[in-house]
CSV table of C-alpha atoms and ligand atoms in Angstrom, one decimal:
chain,number,residue,atom,x,y,z
A,1,MET,CA,21.7,-2.3,2.4
A,2,SER,CA,18.8,0.2,2.2
A,3,THR,CA,15.6,-1.1,3.6
A,4,ASP,CA,13.6,0.7,0.9
A,5,LEU,CA,11.9,-2.0,-1.3
A,6,SER,CA,10.9,0.3,-4.2
A,7,ALA,CA,13.7,-1.0,-6.5
A,8,ASP,CA,12.8,-4.6,-5.7
A,9,LEU,CA,9.2,-4.0,-6.5
A,10,ASP,CA,10.1,-2.2,-9.7
A,11,ALA,CA,12.1,-5.2,-10.8
A,12,ILE,CA,9.2,-7.6,-10.7
A,13,ALA,CA,7.9,-8.7,-14.1
A,14,LEU,CA,4.2,-8.7,-13.2
A,15,VAL,CA,1.5,-11.2,-14.1
A,16,ASP,CA,-1.6,-9.1,-14.6
A,17,HIS,CA,-4.1,-12.0,-13.9
A,18,HIS,CA,-7.2,-10.0,-14.7
A,19,VAL,CA,-7.2,-7.3,-17.4
A,20,HIS,CA,-9.0,-6.3,-20.5
A,21,GLY,CA,-7.8,-4.8,-23.8
A,22,PRO,CA,-6.8,-1.1,-24.4
A,23,LEU,CA,-9.0,1.0,-26.7
A,24,ARG,CA,-8.7,0.3,-30.4
A,25,GLY,CA,-9.6,3.8,-31.5
A,26,SER,CA,-9.2,7.4,-30.4
A,27,VAL,CA,-11.5,8.8,-27.8
A,28,THR,CA,-13.1,12.2,-27.0
A,29,ARG,CA,-12.4,13.8,-23.6
A,30,ALA,CA,-16.0,13.1,-22.6
A,31,GLY,CA,-15.5,9.5,-23.6
A,32,PHE,CA,-12.2,9.3,-21.8
A,33,GLU,CA,-13.8,10.7,-18.6
A,34,SER,CA,-16.6,8.1,-18.9
A,35,PHE,CA,-13.8,5.4,-18.9
A,36,ILE,CA,-12.2,6.7,-15.7
A,37,THR,CA,-15.3,6.1,-13.6
A,38,GLU,CA,-17.3,3.0,-12.9
A,39,SER,CA,-20.5,5.1,-13.3
A,40,ASP,CA,-22.3,4.6,-16.6
A,41,ARG,CA,-24.2,7.9,-16.1
A,42,PRO,CA,-23.1,11.0,-18.0
A,43,VAL,CA,-20.5,13.1,-16.1
A,44,PRO,CA,-22.4,16.2,-14.8
A,45,PRO,CA,-21.3,19.4,-16.6
A,46,TRP,CA,-20.3,21.1,-13.3
A,47,MET,CA,-17.6,18.5,-12.6
A,48,THR,CA,-14.7,16.7,-14.2
A,49,GLN,CA,-13.8,13.1,-13.5
A,50,PHE,CA,-10.2,14.2,-13.4
A,51,ASP,CA,-11.1,15.5,-9.9
A,52,SER,CA,-11.0,12.1,-8.3
A,53,GLN,CA,-8.3,9.9,-6.9
A,54,LEU,CA,-8.0,8.2,-10.2
A,55,GLY,CA,-7.9,11.4,-12.2
A,56,ILE,CA,-5.2,12.9,-10.0
A,57,ALA,CA,-3.2,9.7,-10.1
A,58,ILE,CA,-3.3,9.9,-13.9
A,59,ARG,CA,-1.9,13.4,-13.9
A,60,ARG,CA,0.7,12.4,-11.3
A,61,HIS,CA,2.0,9.2,-12.8
A,62,CYS,CA,0.9,9.2,-16.5
A,63,ALA,CA,1.8,12.8,-17.4
A,64,PRO,CA,5.6,12.1,-17.6
A,65,LEU,CA,5.0,9.4,-20.2
A,66,LEU,CA,3.5,12.0,-22.4
A,67,GLY,CA,6.4,14.4,-21.9
A,68,LEU,CA,4.6,16.5,-19.2
A,69,PRO,CA,5.6,17.4,-15.7
A,70,VAL,CA,4.0,15.5,-12.8
A,71,HIS,CA,0.6,17.0,-11.8
A,72,ALA,CA,0.2,18.7,-15.2
A,73,PRO,CA,-3.3,20.3,-15.4
A,74,ALA,CA,-6.0,18.1,-16.9
A,75,GLU,CA,-6.3,20.5,-19.9
A,76,ASP,CA,-2.5,20.1,-20.6
A,77,TYR,CA,-2.8,16.4,-20.2
A,78,TRP,CA,-5.6,16.2,-22.6
A,79,ALA,CA,-3.9,18.4,-25.2
A,80,ALA,CA,-0.7,16.3,-25.0
A,81,ARG,CA,-2.5,13.0,-25.2
A,82,ALA,CA,-4.4,14.0,-28.4
A,83,GLU,CA,-1.0,14.2,-30.2
A,84,PHE,CA,-0.5,10.4,-29.9
A,85,SER,CA,-2.2,7.7,-31.9
A,86,PRO,CA,-4.1,5.0,-30.0
A,87,ASP,CA,-1.5,2.4,-30.9
A,88,GLU,CA,1.3,4.7,-29.7
A,89,LEU,CA,-0.5,5.2,-26.4
A,90,THR,CA,-0.9,1.5,-26.0
A,91,ARG,CA,2.8,0.8,-26.7
A,92,ARG,CA,3.9,3.6,-24.3
A,93,PHE,CA,1.7,2.8,-21.4
A,94,LEU,CA,1.6,-1.0,-21.6
A,95,GLY,CA,5.3,-1.1,-22.3
A,96,ALA,CA,6.2,1.0,-19.3
A,97,SER,CA,4.1,-1.1,-16.9
A,98,GLY,CA,6.7,-3.8,-16.5
A,99,THR,CA,4.1,-6.5,-17.0
A,100,GLY,CA,5.5,-9.8,-18.3
A,101,HIS,CA,2.2,-11.7,-18.8
A,102,TRP,CA,-1.3,-10.5,-19.4
A,103,LEU,CA,-4.4,-12.7,-18.7
A,104,VAL,CA,-7.0,-10.9,-20.9
A,105,GLU,CA,-10.7,-11.2,-20.4
A,106,THR,CA,-12.5,-10.6,-23.7
A,107,GLY,CA,-16.2,-10.7,-22.8
A,108,PHE,CA,-17.1,-7.1,-22.2
A,109,ARG,CA,-17.6,-4.6,-25.1
A,110,GLY,CA,-15.1,-6.5,-27.1
A,111,SER,CA,-15.5,-4.5,-30.3
A,112,GLU,CA,-14.1,-1.3,-28.6
A,113,ILE,CA,-10.9,-2.8,-27.3
A,114,LEU,CA,-7.9,-4.9,-28.6
A,115,ASP,CA,-8.3,-8.6,-28.4
A,116,PRO,CA,-5.3,-10.8,-27.2
A,117,ALA,CA,-3.9,-11.0,-30.8
A,118,GLY,CA,-4.1,-7.2,-31.1
A,119,ILE,CA,-2.4,-6.7,-27.7
A,120,ARG,CA,0.4,-9.1,-28.7
A,121,GLN,CA,1.3,-6.8,-31.5
A,122,HIS,CA,2.2,-4.0,-29.1
A,123,VAL,CA,3.8,-5.7,-26.1
A,124,ASP,CA,6.9,-7.9,-25.5
A,125,GLY,CA,5.2,-9.9,-22.7
A,126,ARG,CA,3.0,-13.0,-23.1
A,127,VAL,CA,-0.7,-12.7,-23.5
A,128,ASP,CA,-3.3,-15.4,-22.6
A,129,GLU,CA,-7.1,-15.4,-22.6
A,130,ILE,CA,-9.8,-15.7,-19.9
A,131,VAL,CA,-13.2,-16.7,-21.3
A,132,ARG,CA,-16.4,-15.2,-19.8
A,133,LEU,CA,-19.1,-17.9,-19.3
A,134,GLU,CA,-22.1,-15.6,-19.8
A,135,THR,CA,-20.8,-14.4,-23.2
A,136,VAL,CA,-20.3,-18.0,-24.4
A,137,LEU,CA,-23.9,-18.9,-23.5
A,138,GLU,CA,-25.2,-15.7,-25.2
A,139,SER,CA,-23.3,-16.6,-28.3
A,140,VAL,CA,-24.9,-20.0,-28.7
A,141,ALA,CA,-28.5,-18.9,-27.7
A,142,PRO,CA,-29.7,-17.7,-31.1
A,143,GLY,CA,-31.0,-20.8,-32.8
A,144,ALA,CA,-30.7,-23.1,-29.8
A,145,THR,CA,-33.6,-25.1,-28.4
A,146,ALA,CA,-34.5,-25.4,-24.7
A,147,GLY,CA,-33.4,-29.1,-24.8
A,148,GLY,CA,-30.2,-28.3,-26.7
A,149,LEU,CA,-28.9,-25.2,-25.0
A,150,VAL,CA,-26.7,-26.8,-22.5
A,151,ASP,CA,-25.0,-29.1,-25.0
A,152,ALA,CA,-24.5,-26.2,-27.4
A,153,PHE,CA,-22.9,-24.3,-24.5
A,154,ARG,CA,-20.7,-27.2,-23.5
A,155,ASP,CA,-19.4,-27.6,-27.1
A,156,GLU,CA,-18.7,-23.9,-27.5
A,157,LEU,CA,-17.1,-23.7,-24.0
A,158,ALA,CA,-14.9,-26.7,-24.8
A,159,SER,CA,-13.8,-25.0,-28.0
A,160,GLN,CA,-13.0,-21.6,-26.4
A,161,ALA,CA,-11.5,-23.0,-23.2
A,162,ALA,CA,-9.0,-25.1,-25.2
A,163,GLY,CA,-7.1,-21.9,-25.9
A,164,ALA,CA,-7.7,-20.2,-22.6
A,165,VAL,CA,-6.0,-20.3,-19.1
A,166,GLY,CA,-9.1,-19.6,-17.1
A,167,LEU,CA,-12.8,-18.7,-16.9
A,168,LYS,CA,-14.8,-15.7,-15.5
A,169,SER,CA,-18.3,-15.3,-14.2
A,170,ILE,CA,-20.2,-12.1,-13.7
A,171,VAL,CA,-23.0,-13.7,-11.7
A,172,ALA,CA,-22.5,-10.8,-9.3
A,173,TYR,CA,-23.6,-8.4,-12.0
A,174,ARG,CA,-26.4,-10.4,-13.4
A,175,TYR,CA,-28.0,-11.6,-10.2
A,176,GLY,CA,-25.9,-11.4,-7.0
A,177,PHE,CA,-24.1,-13.9,-4.8
A,178,ASP,CA,-27.3,-14.7,-2.9
A,179,PHE,CA,-28.1,-17.6,-5.3
A,180,ASP,CA,-29.1,-21.1,-4.5
A,181,PRO,CA,-25.7,-22.8,-3.8
A,182,ASP,CA,-26.9,-26.2,-5.1
A,183,PRO,CA,-26.5,-27.3,-8.7
A,184,PRO,CA,-29.8,-26.7,-10.7
A,185,SER,CA,-31.6,-29.9,-11.8
A,186,ASP,CA,-32.1,-30.8,-15.5
A,187,THR,CA,-35.8,-29.9,-15.2
A,188,GLU,CA,-35.0,-26.5,-13.7
A,189,ILE,CA,-32.5,-25.8,-16.5
A,190,HIS,CA,-34.9,-26.9,-19.2
A,191,ARG,CA,-37.7,-24.7,-17.9
A,192,ALA,CA,-35.4,-21.7,-17.5
A,193,ALA,CA,-33.9,-22.2,-21.0
A,194,GLY,CA,-37.3,-22.4,-22.5
A,195,ALA,CA,-38.4,-19.1,-20.9
A,196,TRP,CA,-35.2,-17.3,-21.8
A,197,LEU,CA,-35.1,-18.5,-25.4
A,198,SER,CA,-38.7,-17.5,-26.0
A,199,SER,CA,-38.4,-14.1,-24.3
A,200,GLY,CA,-37.3,-12.5,-27.6
A,201,ASP,CA,-34.0,-11.2,-26.2
A,202,VAL,CA,-31.1,-13.5,-25.6
A,203,THR,CA,-28.4,-10.9,-25.6
A,204,ARG,CA,-28.2,-10.9,-21.8
A,205,VAL,CA,-28.6,-13.9,-19.5
A,206,ASP,CA,-29.8,-12.9,-16.0
A,207,ASP,CA,-31.9,-16.0,-15.1
A,208,PRO,CA,-30.5,-17.3,-11.8
A,209,VAL,CA,-31.0,-20.9,-12.8
A,210,LEU,CA,-29.0,-20.4,-16.0
A,211,LEU,CA,-26.3,-18.4,-14.2
A,212,ARG,CA,-25.9,-21.3,-11.7
A,213,MET,CA,-25.7,-23.7,-14.5
A,214,LEU,CA,-22.8,-21.7,-16.0
A,215,LEU,CA,-21.0,-21.7,-12.6
A,216,TRP,CA,-21.3,-25.4,-12.2
A,217,GLU,CA,-20.3,-26.1,-15.8
A,218,GLY,CA,-17.3,-23.8,-15.3
A,219,VAL,CA,-16.3,-25.7,-12.2
A,220,ARG,CA,-16.5,-29.0,-14.1
A,221,THR,CA,-13.8,-27.8,-16.5
A,222,GLY,CA,-11.2,-27.6,-13.7
A,223,LEU,CA,-9.9,-24.3,-15.0
A,224,PRO,CA,-9.4,-21.5,-12.5
A,225,LEU,CA,-12.7,-19.5,-12.2
A,226,GLN,CA,-12.6,-15.8,-11.7
A,227,LEU,CA,-15.7,-14.2,-10.1
A,228,HIS,CA,-16.3,-10.4,-10.1
A,229,ALA,CA,-16.9,-9.4,-6.5
A,230,GLY,CA,-17.7,-6.1,-4.8
A,231,TYR,CA,-17.4,-2.8,-6.6
A,232,GLY,CA,-18.4,-2.3,-10.2
A,233,ASP,CA,-20.6,-0.2,-12.4
A,234,PRO,CA,-24.3,0.6,-11.3
A,235,ASP,CA,-25.4,-2.7,-12.9
A,236,VAL,CA,-24.4,-4.3,-9.6
A,237,GLU,CA,-26.4,-4.1,-6.5
A,238,LEU,CA,-23.3,-3.8,-4.3
A,239,HIS,CA,-24.9,-5.2,-1.1
A,240,ARG,CA,-25.5,-8.5,-3.0
A,241,CYS,CA,-21.8,-8.7,-4.1
A,242,ASP,CA,-20.2,-9.4,-0.8
A,243,PRO,CA,-18.2,-12.6,-1.3
A,244,LEU,CA,-19.3,-13.8,2.1
A,245,LEU,CA,-22.7,-14.6,0.4
A,246,LEU,CA,-20.8,-17.3,-1.6
A,247,THR,CA,-19.7,-19.2,1.5
A,248,ARG,CA,-22.2,-22.1,1.1
A,249,TRP,CA,-21.4,-22.4,-2.6
A,250,LEU,CA,-17.7,-22.3,-2.0
A,251,LYS,CA,-18.2,-25.2,0.5
A,252,ALA,CA,-20.3,-27.0,-2.1
A,253,ILE,CA,-17.5,-26.9,-4.7
A,254,GLU,CA,-14.7,-27.5,-2.3
A,255,GLY,CA,-12.9,-30.7,-3.3
A,256,SER,CA,-13.8,-30.2,-7.0
A,257,GLY,CA,-10.2,-29.2,-7.7
A,258,THR,CA,-11.3,-25.9,-9.2
A,259,ASP,CA,-9.8,-22.7,-7.8
A,260,VAL,CA,-12.0,-19.6,-7.4
A,261,LEU,CA,-10.4,-16.1,-7.8
A,262,LEU,CA,-12.4,-13.3,-6.2
A,263,LEU,CA,-11.7,-10.2,-8.3
A,264,HIS,CA,-11.6,-6.6,-6.9
A,265,CYS,CA,-13.6,-7.3,-3.8
A,266,TYR,CA,-13.6,-3.7,-2.6
A,267,PRO,CA,-15.1,-2.7,-0.1
A,268,PHE,CA,-15.4,-6.4,1.0
A,269,HIS,CA,-11.7,-7.2,0.5
A,270,ARG,CA,-11.3,-8.0,4.2
A,271,ASN,CA,-14.2,-10.5,3.9
A,272,ALA,CA,-12.5,-12.0,0.9
A,273,GLY,CA,-9.3,-12.2,2.9
A,274,TYR,CA,-11.2,-14.3,5.4
A,275,LEU,CA,-12.5,-16.7,2.7
A,276,ALA,CA,-9.0,-17.0,1.3
A,277,GLN,CA,-7.7,-18.0,4.7
A,278,ALA,CA,-10.6,-20.4,5.4
A,279,PHE,CA,-10.7,-22.2,2.1
A,280,ALA,CA,-7.7,-23.6,0.2
A,281,HIS,CA,-9.4,-23.1,-3.2
A,282,VAL,CA,-10.2,-19.3,-2.7
A,283,TYR,CA,-7.9,-16.4,-3.8
A,284,LEU,CA,-8.4,-12.7,-4.1
A,285,ASP,CA,-7.1,-9.5,-5.6
A,286,VAL,CA,-8.0,-5.8,-5.1
A,287,GLY,CA,-7.3,-4.9,-8.8
A,288,LEU,CA,-10.0,-2.4,-9.7
A,289,ALA,CA,-9.8,-0.7,-6.4
A,290,ILE,CA,-6.0,0.0,-6.7
A,291,ASN,CA,-6.6,2.4,-9.7
A,292,TYR,CA,-9.8,3.9,-8.3
A,293,THR,CA,-8.4,4.7,-4.9
A,294,GLY,CA,-5.2,6.3,-6.3
A,295,ALA,CA,-3.2,7.8,-3.4
A,296,ARG,CA,-5.2,5.7,-0.9
A,297,SER,CA,-4.4,2.4,-2.7
A,298,SER,CA,-1.5,1.7,-0.4
A,299,ALA,CA,-4.1,1.4,2.4
A,300,VAL,CA,-6.3,-1.0,0.4
A,301,ILE,CA,-3.3,-3.1,-0.5
A,302,ALA,CA,-2.2,-3.3,3.1
A,303,GLU,CA,-5.7,-4.3,4.2
A,304,SER,CA,-5.7,-7.1,1.5
A,305,MET,CA,-2.6,-8.4,3.3
A,306,GLU,CA,-4.3,-8.9,6.7
A,307,LEU,CA,-6.0,-12.3,6.9
A,308,ALA,CA,-5.3,-13.9,3.5
A,309,PRO,CA,-2.2,-16.1,3.4
A,310,PHE,CA,0.3,-14.5,1.0
A,311,ALA,CA,0.1,-17.5,-1.4
A,312,LYS,CA,-3.6,-16.5,-1.9
A,313,ILE,CA,-3.3,-12.9,-3.1
A,314,LEU,CA,-2.7,-11.9,-6.8
A,315,TYR,CA,-1.9,-8.7,-8.6
A,316,SER,CA,-4.3,-7.4,-11.3
A,317,SER,CA,-5.0,-4.0,-12.9
A,318,ASP,CA,-8.5,-4.8,-14.2
A,319,ALA,CA,-7.7,-2.1,-16.8
A,320,TRP,CA,-10.3,-1.7,-19.5
A,321,GLY,CA,-10.0,0.9,-22.2
A,322,PRO,CA,-7.6,3.8,-21.7
A,323,PRO,CA,-4.1,2.3,-21.6
A,324,GLU,CA,-3.2,4.7,-18.8
A,325,LEU,CA,-5.1,2.2,-16.6
A,326,HIS,CA,-2.9,-0.7,-17.6
A,327,TYR,CA,0.2,1.3,-16.6
A,328,LEU,CA,-1.3,2.9,-13.5
A,329,GLY,CA,-2.5,-0.3,-12.0
A,330,ALA,CA,1.1,-1.6,-12.1
A,331,VAL,CA,2.7,1.6,-10.8
A,332,LEU,CA,0.2,2.0,-7.9
A,333,TRP,CA,0.5,-1.7,-6.9
A,334,ARG,CA,4.3,-1.4,-6.8
A,335,ARG,CA,4.2,1.8,-4.8
A,336,GLY,CA,1.5,0.6,-2.4
A,337,THR,CA,3.1,-2.7,-1.8
A,338,ALA,CA,6.5,-1.1,-1.2
A,339,ALA,CA,4.9,1.3,1.2
A,340,ALA,CA,3.2,-1.4,3.2
A,341,LEU,CA,6.3,-3.7,3.3
A,342,ASN,CA,8.7,-0.8,4.0
A,343,ALA,CA,6.8,0.1,7.1
A,344,TRP,CA,6.7,-3.5,8.4
A,345,VAL,CA,10.5,-3.9,7.7
A,346,GLU,CA,11.4,-0.6,9.3
A,347,GLU,CA,9.3,-1.5,12.4
A,348,GLY,CA,11.3,-4.7,12.7
A,349,GLU,CA,8.2,-6.8,12.2
A,350,TRP,CA,9.3,-8.3,8.9
A,351,SER,CA,12.7,-9.2,7.5
A,352,ARG,CA,13.7,-7.6,4.3
A,353,ALA,CA,14.1,-11.0,2.7
A,354,ASP,CA,10.6,-12.1,3.6
A,355,ALA,CA,9.2,-8.8,2.2
A,356,VAL,CA,11.0,-9.3,-1.2
A,357,ARG,CA,9.8,-12.9,-1.4
A,358,VAL,CA,6.2,-12.1,-0.6
A,359,ALA,CA,6.1,-9.3,-3.1
A,360,ALA,CA,7.3,-11.7,-5.8
A,361,MET,CA,4.6,-14.2,-4.8
A,362,ILE,CA,1.8,-11.6,-5.2
A,363,GLY,CA,3.3,-9.9,-8.2
A,364,GLY,CA,3.5,-13.1,-10.3
A,365,ASP,CA,4.5,-16.4,-8.7
A,366,ASN,CA,1.0,-17.1,-7.3
A,367,ALA,CA,-0.6,-16.5,-10.7
A,368,ARG,CA,1.9,-18.7,-12.4
A,369,ARG,CA,1.0,-21.6,-10.1
A,370,VAL,CA,-2.8,-21.1,-10.1
A,371,TYR,CA,-3.1,-20.7,-13.9
A,372,ARG,CA,-0.3,-23.2,-14.6
A,373,LEU,CA,1.4,-20.6,-16.8
A,374,ARG,CA,4.3,-21.8,-18.8
A,375,ASP,CA,7.5,-20.1,-20.0
A,376,ASP,CA,7.4,-17.1,-17.8
B,1,LIG,ZN1,-12.5,-6.9,-15.3
């Protein structure tokens, strides 16, 4: 039997445990390039975002799905892509990803991307929803009073969570992980709610007391709680998104029964691996970083498999927007995981059977257990 694990990896029906919708409509090249960087600044006229690990990976792996040779020039790629409708691109790329179950977070720029019902129309796999806590609070804020805000939030969260498999917090974006790890008092919440509601703009909650309230309310539901960690757009102050800053809060909620899933984590994925080893309720992925590091993603994947027990690592693409990202995340994860495991098997450090088993755990089994997914 060949030691090469590529075919075993290709055969895994992935659970993409953190992903967003593909684009609803067509996009200009400038718009597309803005979606293949985490920067929200305009791409300077003297460069193209195709000249990046992600851009080269798109030309390498996505071009054949549009009938082009691998490494087709960016201009050829763009001309070929323009011949397809948004729906056809979605069917082509999501269908080719080999993903069997999508856990879709709907809270970010939801009007531009397909919602779970829209995704279901284009894929054979199952689609479930993850609810973003901050978006729920922002949806009930107009018309709420300082004394009634928490109850309004609880009612809306109960309604939305009833149809969801997990929750998500972006406290890393809105404040940072260096927040007070204790639950806020009713007095603190009342004061913070009053100040926020009277500020004249309740479209974006960034008050640390209210963000802590959301985290503790999320923990109370018992649903798995995803936390953005590490790398993201310039809205984050990256030095405040190291998951090690969560250590005291993670200890405070230990025993609550709620699992915490640290998303992306790059470049702090080794720190996240430590937390996943130290605490039974902590998990990690390196989702966003897999696409963005392209040909180097095999190294990031291997690093994510250092300290963390293998029952604590999950696959995700964190794709948002261009459906290339939904496909590429899966391709690069399969390739990077196969590369890491192949090396360890060939060195005689791992058995082939263990490698196949661990790949299946990370590719889907762990997510099915943590999110209590049915019928996969
Ligand atoms: Zn995301």
